C-alpha cells in the first residue's frame, strides 16, 4: 500500500514537471522592455506577447538585462593593426556597429557568447562580421559575467547600404524563442 502511494505521488510530480516543461511557466514568458537609464514607470511587461525594443532601450528577463546602447553606421573601421589601418566592407555594404550592455540579474554566473546572437537584415539572416579590433570602443561582446555584474561590448555587421529594417536577439535569452522579443530598428533610428 505504501509503495502504491509513493508511486502515485511520483506520477503526479512527473506530470507536473512535464506540464511545466511543455507549457512553460508564466514567469518565464514575461519580459520587461524600457528605456536605458529610465525608472520602473517606463517599463512594460510583454506578458508573452511579441515585444521589441529599439536603440537606447533594454529587455529584461529572469536572468539577464540586455541593453542596446548605440548603433553606428561606418564606411570603415580602424583595424588596430600596425600593418592595416582600416578594414572596409564589401562593395555596396556598410558596417553597422551595435553597442550592447549585459547585466546579470541572477544569482549565478553566466557566459555571453557572440555566436548566440541572431540577426536579420530586411528579414534575411546575417552573420556578424569577423572584424576584430584592438580599440576598446569596439571590443566584441564576449565573456563570463558574474552574478550582479555587467559586461559591455560590440558586434559588427555588414549590411547593404539600402537596408530598411534590422532585427537582433540573443538566442539563449529565454524570451527570444518566440521570435519577437529582441531589438528592431530602421536607418531613421540611428543618429
Short mmCIF file of N, CA, C and O in Angstrom, two decimals, residues 10-145:
data_model
loop_
_atom_site.label_atom_id
_atom_site.label_comp_id
_atom_site.label_asym_id
_atom_site.label_seq_id
_atom_site.Cartn_x
_atom_site.Cartn_y
_atom_site.Cartn_z
N UNK A 10 4.77 10.08 -7.06
CA UNK A 10 5.82 10.22 -8.08
C UNK A 10 5.21 10.55 -9.44
O UNK A 10 5.70 11.40 -10.17
N UNK A 11 4.11 9.88 -9.79
CA UNK A 11 3.45 10.13 -11.09
C UNK A 11 2.90 11.55 -11.14
O UNK A 11 3.02 12.23 -12.16
N UNK A 12 2.31 12.04 -10.06
CA UNK A 12 1.79 13.41 -10.02
C UNK A 12 2.92 14.41 -10.21
O UNK A 12 2.81 15.36 -11.00
N UNK A 13 4.02 14.21 -9.52
CA UNK A 13 5.18 15.11 -9.66
C UNK A 13 5.71 15.07 -11.09
O UNK A 13 6.04 16.11 -11.67
N UNK A 14 5.78 13.89 -11.67
CA UNK A 14 6.26 13.73 -13.04
C UNK A 14 5.36 14.47 -14.02
O UNK A 14 5.83 15.18 -14.91
N UNK A 15 4.03 14.35 -13.87
CA UNK A 15 3.10 15.06 -14.74
C UNK A 15 3.23 16.57 -14.59
O UNK A 15 3.19 17.30 -15.57
N UNK A 16 3.38 17.05 -13.37
CA UNK A 16 3.56 18.50 -13.13
C UNK A 16 4.82 19.00 -13.82
O UNK A 16 4.83 20.05 -14.43
N UNK A 17 5.92 18.24 -13.70
CA UNK A 17 7.18 18.64 -14.32
C UNK A 17 7.07 18.67 -15.84
O UNK A 17 7.55 19.59 -16.49
N UNK A 18 6.42 17.66 -16.41
CA UNK A 18 6.25 17.62 -17.86
C UNK A 18 5.37 18.76 -18.34
O UNK A 18 5.64 19.38 -19.36
N UNK A 19 4.29 19.04 -17.60
CA UNK A 19 3.40 20.14 -17.96
C UNK A 19 4.14 21.48 -17.93
O UNK A 19 4.00 22.30 -18.84
N UNK A 20 4.95 21.70 -16.90
CA UNK A 20 5.71 22.95 -16.81
C UNK A 20 6.72 23.06 -17.94
O UNK A 20 6.93 24.12 -18.50
N UNK A 21 7.36 21.95 -18.31
CA UNK A 21 8.36 21.97 -19.38
C UNK A 21 7.71 22.22 -20.74
O UNK A 21 8.24 22.95 -21.57
N UNK A 22 6.57 21.61 -20.98
CA UNK A 22 5.91 21.76 -22.29
C UNK A 22 5.17 23.07 -22.44
O UNK A 22 5.20 23.70 -23.48
N UNK A 23 4.49 23.50 -21.41
CA UNK A 23 3.67 24.70 -21.50
C UNK A 23 4.36 25.94 -20.99
O UNK A 23 3.88 27.04 -21.21
N UNK A 24 5.45 25.80 -20.31
CA UNK A 24 6.18 26.94 -19.79
C UNK A 24 5.53 27.49 -18.54
O UNK A 24 4.38 27.24 -18.24
N UNK A 25 6.32 28.23 -17.83
CA UNK A 25 5.87 28.87 -16.61
C UNK A 25 5.51 30.30 -16.96
O UNK A 25 6.18 30.94 -17.74
N UNK A 26 4.42 30.82 -16.41
CA UNK A 26 4.02 32.19 -16.71
C UNK A 26 5.12 33.19 -16.43
O UNK A 26 5.27 34.17 -17.14
N UNK A 27 5.92 32.97 -15.39
CA UNK A 27 7.02 33.89 -15.08
C UNK A 27 8.03 33.93 -16.23
O UNK A 27 8.59 34.95 -16.54
N UNK A 28 8.25 32.80 -16.88
CA UNK A 28 9.24 32.74 -17.94
C UNK A 28 8.79 33.48 -19.19
O UNK A 28 9.59 33.81 -20.03
N UNK A 29 7.50 33.69 -19.35
CA UNK A 29 7.01 34.33 -20.56
C UNK A 29 6.96 35.84 -20.45
O UNK A 29 6.60 36.51 -21.39
N UNK A 30 7.28 36.39 -19.29
CA UNK A 30 7.21 37.84 -19.12
C UNK A 30 8.59 38.45 -19.20
O UNK A 30 9.53 37.99 -18.60
N UNK A 31 8.69 39.49 -19.98
CA UNK A 31 9.92 40.25 -20.05
C UNK A 31 9.54 41.72 -19.93
O UNK A 31 8.40 42.10 -20.16
N UNK A 32 10.52 42.51 -19.56
CA UNK A 32 10.29 43.95 -19.45
C UNK A 32 11.08 44.65 -20.54
O UNK A 32 12.20 44.27 -20.85
N UNK A 33 10.48 45.66 -21.10
CA UNK A 33 11.13 46.48 -22.11
C UNK A 33 11.04 47.92 -21.62
O UNK A 33 9.98 48.36 -21.15
N UNK A 34 12.15 48.64 -21.68
CA UNK A 34 12.14 50.03 -21.24
C UNK A 34 13.32 50.79 -21.79
O UNK A 34 14.18 50.23 -22.46
N UNK A 35 13.37 52.08 -21.49
CA UNK A 35 14.46 52.93 -21.94
C UNK A 35 15.65 52.79 -21.01
O UNK A 35 15.49 52.71 -19.79
N UNK A 36 16.85 52.77 -21.58
CA UNK A 36 18.07 52.70 -20.78
C UNK A 36 18.13 53.92 -19.88
O UNK A 36 17.90 55.04 -20.33
N UNK A 37 18.39 53.70 -18.60
CA UNK A 37 18.50 54.79 -17.65
C UNK A 37 17.18 55.29 -17.11
O UNK A 37 17.14 56.26 -16.37
N UNK A 38 16.07 54.63 -17.48
CA UNK A 38 14.77 55.09 -17.01
C UNK A 38 14.37 54.36 -15.73
O UNK A 38 14.95 53.35 -15.38
N UNK A 39 13.35 54.86 -15.09
CA UNK A 39 12.82 54.23 -13.89
C UNK A 39 11.83 53.14 -14.23
O UNK A 39 11.48 52.92 -15.39
N UNK A 40 11.35 52.47 -13.22
CA UNK A 40 10.41 51.37 -13.40
C UNK A 40 9.11 51.81 -14.05
O UNK A 40 8.43 51.00 -14.66
N UNK A 41 8.76 53.08 -13.95
CA UNK A 41 7.48 53.54 -14.50
C UNK A 41 7.46 53.49 -16.02
O UNK A 41 6.41 53.45 -16.63
N UNK A 42 8.65 53.45 -16.66
CA UNK A 42 8.70 53.37 -18.11
C UNK A 42 8.72 51.95 -18.63
O UNK A 42 8.71 51.71 -19.82
N UNK A 43 8.76 50.97 -17.71
CA UNK A 43 8.82 49.58 -18.12
C UNK A 43 7.44 49.10 -18.50
O UNK A 43 6.44 49.55 -17.99
N UNK A 44 7.40 48.14 -19.40
CA UNK A 44 6.13 47.50 -19.72
C UNK A 44 6.35 46.00 -19.80
O UNK A 44 7.35 45.54 -20.33
N UNK A 45 5.43 45.26 -19.25
CA UNK A 45 5.53 43.81 -19.26
C UNK A 45 4.98 43.31 -20.59
O UNK A 45 3.90 43.71 -21.00
N UNK A 46 5.73 42.43 -21.24
CA UNK A 46 5.24 41.91 -22.50
C UNK A 46 4.22 40.81 -22.29
O UNK A 46 3.44 40.53 -23.17
N UNK A 47 4.26 40.15 -21.14
CA UNK A 47 3.28 39.12 -20.82
C UNK A 47 3.19 38.04 -21.87
O UNK A 47 2.14 37.48 -22.11
N UNK A 48 4.29 37.73 -22.54
CA UNK A 48 4.30 36.67 -23.53
C UNK A 48 4.02 37.19 -24.93
O UNK A 48 4.20 36.48 -25.89
N UNK A 49 3.55 38.40 -25.06
CA UNK A 49 3.31 38.97 -26.39
C UNK A 49 4.64 39.30 -27.03
O UNK A 49 5.63 39.50 -26.36
N UNK A 50 4.65 39.34 -28.35
CA UNK A 50 5.89 39.68 -29.02
C UNK A 50 6.20 41.14 -28.77
O UNK A 50 5.40 42.02 -29.04
N UNK A 51 7.37 41.39 -28.24
CA UNK A 51 7.75 42.74 -27.83
C UNK A 51 9.16 43.02 -28.35
O UNK A 51 10.04 42.20 -28.20
N UNK A 52 9.35 44.16 -28.97
CA UNK A 52 10.66 44.55 -29.45
C UNK A 52 11.08 45.85 -28.79
O UNK A 52 10.24 46.68 -28.46
N UNK A 53 12.36 46.00 -28.63
CA UNK A 53 12.93 47.24 -28.12
C UNK A 53 13.73 47.88 -29.25
O UNK A 53 13.99 47.25 -30.27
N UNK A 54 14.14 49.10 -29.04
CA UNK A 54 14.92 49.81 -30.04
C UNK A 54 16.25 50.25 -29.47
O UNK A 54 16.66 49.85 -28.38
N UNK A 55 16.92 51.11 -30.20
CA UNK A 55 18.20 51.66 -29.77
C UNK A 55 17.96 52.53 -28.54
O UNK A 55 17.02 53.32 -28.50
N UNK A 56 18.79 52.36 -27.52
CA UNK A 56 18.63 53.10 -26.28
C UNK A 56 17.62 52.48 -25.33
O UNK A 56 17.22 53.11 -24.36
N UNK A 57 17.23 51.25 -25.61
CA UNK A 57 16.28 50.55 -24.75
C UNK A 57 16.88 49.24 -24.27
O UNK A 57 17.93 48.81 -24.74
N UNK A 58 16.17 48.60 -23.33
CA UNK A 58 16.62 47.32 -22.81
C UNK A 58 15.48 46.33 -22.79
O UNK A 58 14.30 46.69 -22.87
N UNK A 59 15.86 45.06 -22.70
CA UNK A 59 14.93 43.96 -22.48
C UNK A 59 15.43 43.23 -21.25
O UNK A 59 16.61 42.89 -21.15
N UNK A 60 14.54 43.01 -20.29
CA UNK A 60 14.92 42.35 -19.06
C UNK A 60 14.12 41.06 -18.91
O UNK A 60 12.91 41.06 -19.02
N UNK A 61 14.84 39.97 -18.68
CA UNK A 61 14.20 38.68 -18.43
C UNK A 61 14.48 38.24 -17.01
O UNK A 61 14.72 39.05 -16.13
N UNK A 62 14.44 36.95 -16.80
CA UNK A 62 14.66 36.41 -15.46
C UNK A 62 16.12 36.49 -15.04
O UNK A 62 16.41 36.69 -13.86
N UNK A 63 17.05 36.31 -15.98
CA UNK A 63 18.47 36.24 -15.64
C UNK A 63 19.30 37.39 -16.18
O UNK A 63 20.35 37.70 -15.65
N UNK A 64 18.88 37.98 -17.30
CA UNK A 64 19.68 38.99 -17.96
C UNK A 64 18.87 40.25 -18.28
O UNK A 64 17.69 40.17 -18.57
N UNK A 65 19.56 41.37 -18.23
CA UNK A 65 19.02 42.64 -18.72
C UNK A 65 19.96 43.04 -19.85
O UNK A 65 21.15 43.27 -19.65
N UNK A 66 19.43 43.08 -21.07
CA UNK A 66 20.23 43.37 -22.25
C UNK A 66 19.84 44.75 -22.77
O UNK A 66 18.67 44.99 -23.07
N UNK A 67 20.83 45.63 -22.90
CA UNK A 67 20.60 46.99 -23.40
C UNK A 67 21.31 47.18 -24.72
O UNK A 67 22.48 46.82 -24.86
N UNK A 68 20.61 47.73 -25.70
CA UNK A 68 21.24 48.15 -26.95
C UNK A 68 21.54 49.63 -26.78
O UNK A 68 20.65 50.48 -26.89
N UNK A 69 22.77 49.94 -26.43
CA UNK A 69 23.16 51.30 -26.08
C UNK A 69 23.24 52.24 -27.27
O UNK A 69 22.88 53.41 -27.19
N UNK A 70 23.75 51.71 -28.40
CA UNK A 70 24.00 52.58 -29.54
C UNK A 70 24.13 51.76 -30.82
O UNK A 70 24.43 50.56 -30.76
N UNK A 71 23.93 52.39 -31.94
CA UNK A 71 24.16 51.79 -33.26
C UNK A 71 24.81 52.86 -34.13
O UNK A 71 24.38 54.01 -34.13
N UNK A 72 25.86 52.46 -34.83
CA UNK A 72 26.56 53.39 -35.73
C UNK A 72 26.73 52.73 -37.09
O UNK A 72 26.95 51.52 -37.18
N UNK A 73 26.66 53.55 -38.13
CA UNK A 73 26.98 53.09 -39.48
C UNK A 73 28.33 53.67 -39.85
O UNK A 73 28.56 54.86 -39.68
N UNK A 74 29.23 52.80 -40.33
CA UNK A 74 30.60 53.24 -40.62
C UNK A 74 31.05 52.67 -41.96
O UNK A 74 30.80 51.50 -42.26
N UNK A 75 31.72 53.51 -42.75
CA UNK A 75 32.23 53.05 -44.05
C UNK A 75 33.54 52.29 -43.91
O UNK A 75 33.94 51.58 -44.84
N UNK A 76 34.21 52.41 -42.76
CA UNK A 76 35.42 51.63 -42.48
C UNK A 76 35.61 51.61 -40.96
O UNK A 76 35.04 52.42 -40.24
N UNK A 77 36.42 50.67 -40.52
CA UNK A 77 36.67 50.50 -39.09
C UNK A 77 38.18 50.42 -38.87
O UNK A 77 38.87 49.69 -39.59
N UNK A 78 38.70 51.17 -37.89
CA UNK A 78 40.12 51.05 -37.57
C UNK A 78 40.46 49.60 -37.23
O UNK A 78 39.74 48.95 -36.48
N UNK A 79 41.53 49.09 -37.81
CA UNK A 79 41.85 47.67 -37.64
C UNK A 79 42.55 47.36 -36.34
O UNK A 79 42.52 46.23 -35.88
N UNK A 80 43.25 48.31 -35.76
CA UNK A 80 44.01 48.02 -34.55
C UNK A 80 45.32 47.32 -34.86
O UNK A 80 46.02 46.89 -33.97
N UNK A 81 45.66 47.22 -36.13
CA UNK A 81 46.89 46.55 -36.53
C UNK A 81 47.88 47.60 -37.05
O UNK A 81 47.48 48.59 -37.65
N UNK A 82 49.14 47.36 -36.84
CA UNK A 82 50.15 48.30 -37.36
C UNK A 82 50.35 48.12 -38.86
O UNK A 82 50.93 48.98 -39.52
N UNK A 83 49.86 47.04 -39.43
CA UNK A 83 50.05 46.76 -40.86
C UNK A 83 48.90 47.22 -41.73
O UNK A 83 49.07 47.57 -42.88
N UNK A 84 47.68 47.22 -41.18
CA UNK A 84 46.49 47.64 -41.92
C UNK A 84 45.80 48.70 -41.09
O UNK A 84 45.44 48.46 -39.95
N UNK A 85 45.58 49.88 -41.67
CA UNK A 85 44.97 50.97 -40.92
C UNK A 85 43.48 50.77 -40.70
O UNK A 85 42.98 50.95 -39.61
N UNK A 86 42.78 50.44 -41.78
CA UNK A 86 41.33 50.34 -41.71
C UNK A 86 40.85 49.09 -42.43
O UNK A 86 41.50 48.60 -43.34
N UNK A 87 39.70 48.60 -42.01
CA UNK A 87 39.04 47.48 -42.68
C UNK A 87 37.81 48.06 -43.37
O UNK A 87 37.06 48.82 -42.76
N UNK A 88 37.62 47.71 -44.63
CA UNK A 88 36.47 48.21 -45.38
C UNK A 88 35.48 47.08 -45.64
O UNK A 88 35.87 45.92 -45.78
N UNK A 89 34.19 47.41 -45.72
CA UNK A 89 33.19 46.37 -46.03
C UNK A 89 33.22 46.01 -47.51
O UNK A 89 33.88 46.68 -48.31
N UNK A 90 32.48 44.98 -47.87
CA UNK A 90 32.35 44.59 -49.27
C UNK A 90 31.65 45.70 -50.05
O UNK A 90 30.99 46.56 -49.47
N UNK A 91 31.79 45.68 -51.38
CA UNK A 91 31.15 46.67 -52.23
C UNK A 91 29.64 46.69 -52.00
O UNK A 91 29.00 45.64 -51.89
N UNK A 92 29.08 47.90 -51.92
CA UNK A 92 27.64 48.06 -51.73
C UNK A 92 27.17 47.86 -50.30
O UNK A 92 25.99 47.86 -50.02
N UNK A 93 28.13 47.68 -49.38
CA UNK A 93 27.78 47.43 -47.98
C UNK A 93 28.40 48.49 -47.07
O UNK A 93 29.26 49.25 -47.48
N UNK A 94 27.91 48.50 -45.84
CA UNK A 94 28.41 49.41 -44.81
C UNK A 94 28.45 48.63 -43.50
O UNK A 94 27.70 47.67 -43.32
N UNK A 95 29.35 49.03 -42.61
CA UNK A 95 29.42 48.37 -41.31
C UNK A 95 28.37 48.97 -40.38
O UNK A 95 28.18 50.19 -40.34
N UNK A 96 27.71 48.11 -39.61
CA UNK A 96 26.81 48.53 -38.55
C UNK A 96 27.44 48.04 -37.24
O UNK A 96 27.65 46.85 -37.06
N UNK A 97 27.79 48.98 -36.36
CA UNK A 97 28.39 48.65 -35.08
C UNK A 97 27.32 48.81 -34.00
O UNK A 97 26.78 49.90 -33.81
N UNK A 98 27.00 47.71 -33.32
CA UNK A 98 25.99 47.71 -32.28
C UNK A 98 26.66 47.58 -30.92
O UNK A 98 27.42 46.63 -30.70
N UNK A 99 26.40 48.51 -30.02
CA UNK A 99 26.99 48.51 -28.67
C UNK A 99 25.97 47.98 -27.68
O UNK A 99 24.87 48.54 -27.56
N UNK A 100 26.34 46.93 -26.96
CA UNK A 100 25.45 46.28 -26.00
C UNK A 100 26.01 46.36 -24.59
O UNK A 100 27.22 46.46 -24.39
N UNK A 101 25.10 46.27 -23.63
CA UNK A 101 25.47 46.06 -22.23
C UNK A 101 24.60 44.93 -21.70
O UNK A 101 23.38 44.96 -21.87
N UNK A 102 25.24 43.93 -21.13
CA UNK A 102 24.54 42.82 -20.49
C UNK A 102 24.69 42.98 -18.99
O UNK A 102 25.80 43.22 -18.50
N UNK A 103 23.60 42.84 -18.26
CA UNK A 103 23.65 42.84 -16.80
C UNK A 103 23.10 41.51 -16.32
O UNK A 103 21.98 41.11 -16.67
N UNK A 104 23.88 40.82 -15.51
CA UNK A 104 23.46 39.54 -14.96
C UNK A 104 22.64 39.83 -13.70
O UNK A 104 23.19 40.20 -12.67
N UNK A 105 21.32 39.68 -13.79
CA UNK A 105 20.45 39.98 -12.66
C UNK A 105 20.07 38.71 -11.90
O UNK A 105 19.18 38.74 -11.05
N UNK A 106 20.76 37.61 -12.20
CA UNK A 106 20.51 36.37 -11.48
C UNK A 106 21.50 36.22 -10.34
O UNK A 106 22.35 37.08 -10.12
N UNK A 107 21.40 35.11 -9.65
CA UNK A 107 22.33 34.85 -8.55
C UNK A 107 23.39 33.82 -8.94
O UNK A 107 24.07 33.26 -8.08
N UNK A 108 23.55 33.57 -10.24
CA UNK A 108 24.58 32.64 -10.70
C UNK A 108 25.36 33.26 -11.87
O UNK A 108 24.86 34.15 -12.56
N UNK A 109 26.55 32.79 -12.08
CA UNK A 109 27.40 33.29 -13.17
C UNK A 109 26.83 32.86 -14.52
O UNK A 109 26.13 31.85 -14.62
N UNK A 110 27.15 33.63 -15.55
CA UNK A 110 26.68 33.33 -16.90
C UNK A 110 27.81 33.60 -17.87
O UNK A 110 28.83 34.19 -17.51
N UNK A 111 27.66 33.17 -19.11
CA UNK A 111 28.65 33.43 -20.15
C UNK A 111 27.92 34.03 -21.35
O UNK A 111 26.90 33.51 -21.79
N UNK A 112 28.45 35.13 -21.85
CA UNK A 112 27.87 35.80 -23.02
C UNK A 112 28.69 35.39 -24.24
O UNK A 112 29.90 35.59 -24.29
N UNK A 113 28.01 34.80 -25.21
CA UNK A 113 28.66 34.27 -26.40
C UNK A 113 28.17 35.06 -27.62
O UNK A 113 26.97 35.06 -27.90
N UNK A 114 29.07 35.68 -28.37
CA UNK A 114 28.63 36.46 -29.54
C UNK A 114 27.99 35.58 -30.63
O UNK A 114 27.25 36.09 -31.47
N UNK A 115 28.24 34.28 -30.58
CA UNK A 115 27.64 33.39 -31.57
C UNK A 115 26.17 33.10 -31.28
O UNK A 115 25.48 32.53 -32.10
N UNK A 116 25.69 33.50 -30.09
CA UNK A 116 24.29 33.28 -29.73
C UNK A 116 23.38 34.40 -30.20
O UNK A 116 22.19 34.39 -29.91
N UNK A 117 23.90 35.39 -30.90
CA UNK A 117 23.06 36.44 -31.45
C UNK A 117 22.48 35.96 -32.77
O UNK A 117 23.14 35.29 -33.55
N UNK A 118 21.23 36.33 -33.01
CA UNK A 118 20.55 36.02 -34.25
C UNK A 118 20.12 37.35 -34.85
O UNK A 118 19.42 38.13 -34.19
N UNK A 119 20.55 37.63 -36.07
CA UNK A 119 20.26 38.94 -36.67
C UNK A 119 19.66 38.78 -38.06
O UNK A 119 19.95 37.82 -38.78
N UNK A 120 18.80 39.77 -38.41
CA UNK A 120 18.12 39.77 -39.70
C UNK A 120 18.14 41.17 -40.29
O UNK A 120 17.79 42.14 -39.62
N UNK A 121 18.55 41.25 -41.53
CA UNK A 121 18.50 42.49 -42.30
C UNK A 121 17.38 42.33 -43.31
O UNK A 121 17.44 41.45 -44.16
N UNK A 122 16.35 43.16 -43.17
CA UNK A 122 15.19 43.11 -44.06
C UNK A 122 14.61 41.69 -44.16
O UNK A 122 14.22 41.24 -45.23
N UNK A 123 14.60 40.97 -43.03
CA UNK A 123 14.02 39.64 -42.98
C UNK A 123 14.96 38.51 -43.35
O UNK A 123 14.59 37.34 -43.22
N UNK A 124 16.18 38.81 -43.79
CA UNK A 124 17.15 37.78 -44.17
C UNK A 124 18.23 37.68 -43.10
O UNK A 124 18.75 38.70 -42.64
N UNK A 125 18.58 36.47 -42.75
CA UNK A 125 19.60 36.24 -41.73
C UNK A 125 20.96 36.78 -42.15
O UNK A 125 21.35 36.66 -43.32
N UNK A 126 21.67 37.38 -41.20
CA UNK A 126 23.02 37.88 -41.44
C UNK A 126 23.92 37.43 -40.29
O UNK A 126 23.47 37.29 -39.16
N UNK A 127 25.18 37.21 -40.61
CA UNK A 127 26.17 36.84 -39.60
C UNK A 127 26.99 38.07 -39.24
O UNK A 127 27.20 38.95 -40.07
N UNK A 128 27.48 38.09 -37.99
CA UNK A 128 28.33 39.21 -37.60
C UNK A 128 29.65 39.11 -38.36
O UNK A 128 30.11 38.02 -38.67
N UNK A 129 30.20 40.25 -38.68
CA UNK A 129 31.46 40.30 -39.41
C UNK A 129 32.60 39.86 -38.51
O UNK A 129 32.59 40.11 -37.31
N UNK A 130 33.56 39.24 -39.11
CA UNK A 130 34.73 38.83 -38.34
C UNK A 130 35.76 39.95 -38.39
O UNK A 130 36.86 39.80 -38.90
N UNK A 131 35.36 41.11 -37.90
CA UNK A 131 36.24 42.26 -37.81
C UNK A 131 36.69 42.35 -36.36
O UNK A 131 35.89 42.57 -35.47
N UNK A 132 37.96 42.14 -36.14
CA UNK A 132 38.49 42.22 -34.79
C UNK A 132 39.37 43.45 -34.70
O UNK A 132 40.18 43.71 -35.58
N UNK A 133 39.19 44.21 -33.67
CA UNK A 133 39.94 45.44 -33.50
C UNK A 133 40.48 45.52 -32.09
O UNK A 133 39.91 44.95 -31.17
N UNK A 134 41.55 46.21 -31.92
CA UNK A 134 42.17 46.35 -30.61
C UNK A 134 41.68 47.60 -29.89
O UNK A 134 42.05 47.84 -28.75
N UNK A 135 40.87 48.40 -30.54
CA UNK A 135 40.36 49.61 -29.90
C UNK A 135 39.31 49.24 -28.87
O UNK A 135 38.41 48.45 -29.14
N UNK A 136 39.41 49.80 -27.68
CA UNK A 136 38.47 49.47 -26.61
C UNK A 136 37.03 49.75 -27.00
O UNK A 136 36.12 49.06 -26.58
N UNK A 137 36.82 50.76 -27.82
CA UNK A 137 35.46 51.14 -28.19
C UNK A 137 34.73 50.03 -28.94
O UNK A 137 33.51 49.95 -28.90
N UNK A 138 35.46 49.16 -29.63
CA UNK A 138 34.82 48.15 -30.46
C UNK A 138 35.17 46.73 -30.05
O UNK A 138 35.20 45.83 -30.88
N UNK A 139 35.41 46.47 -28.78
CA UNK A 139 35.66 45.10 -28.33
C UNK A 139 34.41 44.26 -28.53
O UNK A 139 33.30 44.69 -28.21
N UNK A 140 34.59 43.07 -29.05
CA UNK A 140 33.47 42.16 -29.25
C UNK A 140 32.89 41.76 -27.90
O UNK A 140 33.64 41.45 -26.97
N UNK A 141 31.57 41.76 -27.79
CA UNK A 141 30.94 41.38 -26.52
C UNK A 141 31.05 39.88 -26.34
O UNK A 141 30.55 39.11 -27.14
N UNK A 142 31.77 39.50 -25.31
CA UNK A 142 32.01 38.09 -25.06
C UNK A 142 32.64 37.94 -23.69
O UNK A 142 33.44 38.77 -23.28
N UNK A 143 32.27 36.90 -22.97
CA UNK A 143 32.96 36.60 -21.73
C UNK A 143 32.06 36.20 -20.59
O UNK A 143 30.83 36.20 -20.70
N UNK A 144 32.69 35.85 -19.50
CA UNK A 144 31.98 35.48 -18.27
C UNK A 144 31.41 36.74 -17.63
O UNK A 144 32.03 37.80 -17.68
N UNK A 145 30.26 36.58 -17.01
CA UNK A 145 29.63 37.69 -16.30
C UNK A 145 29.11 37.14 -14.97
O UNK A 145 28.24 36.28 -14.95
#
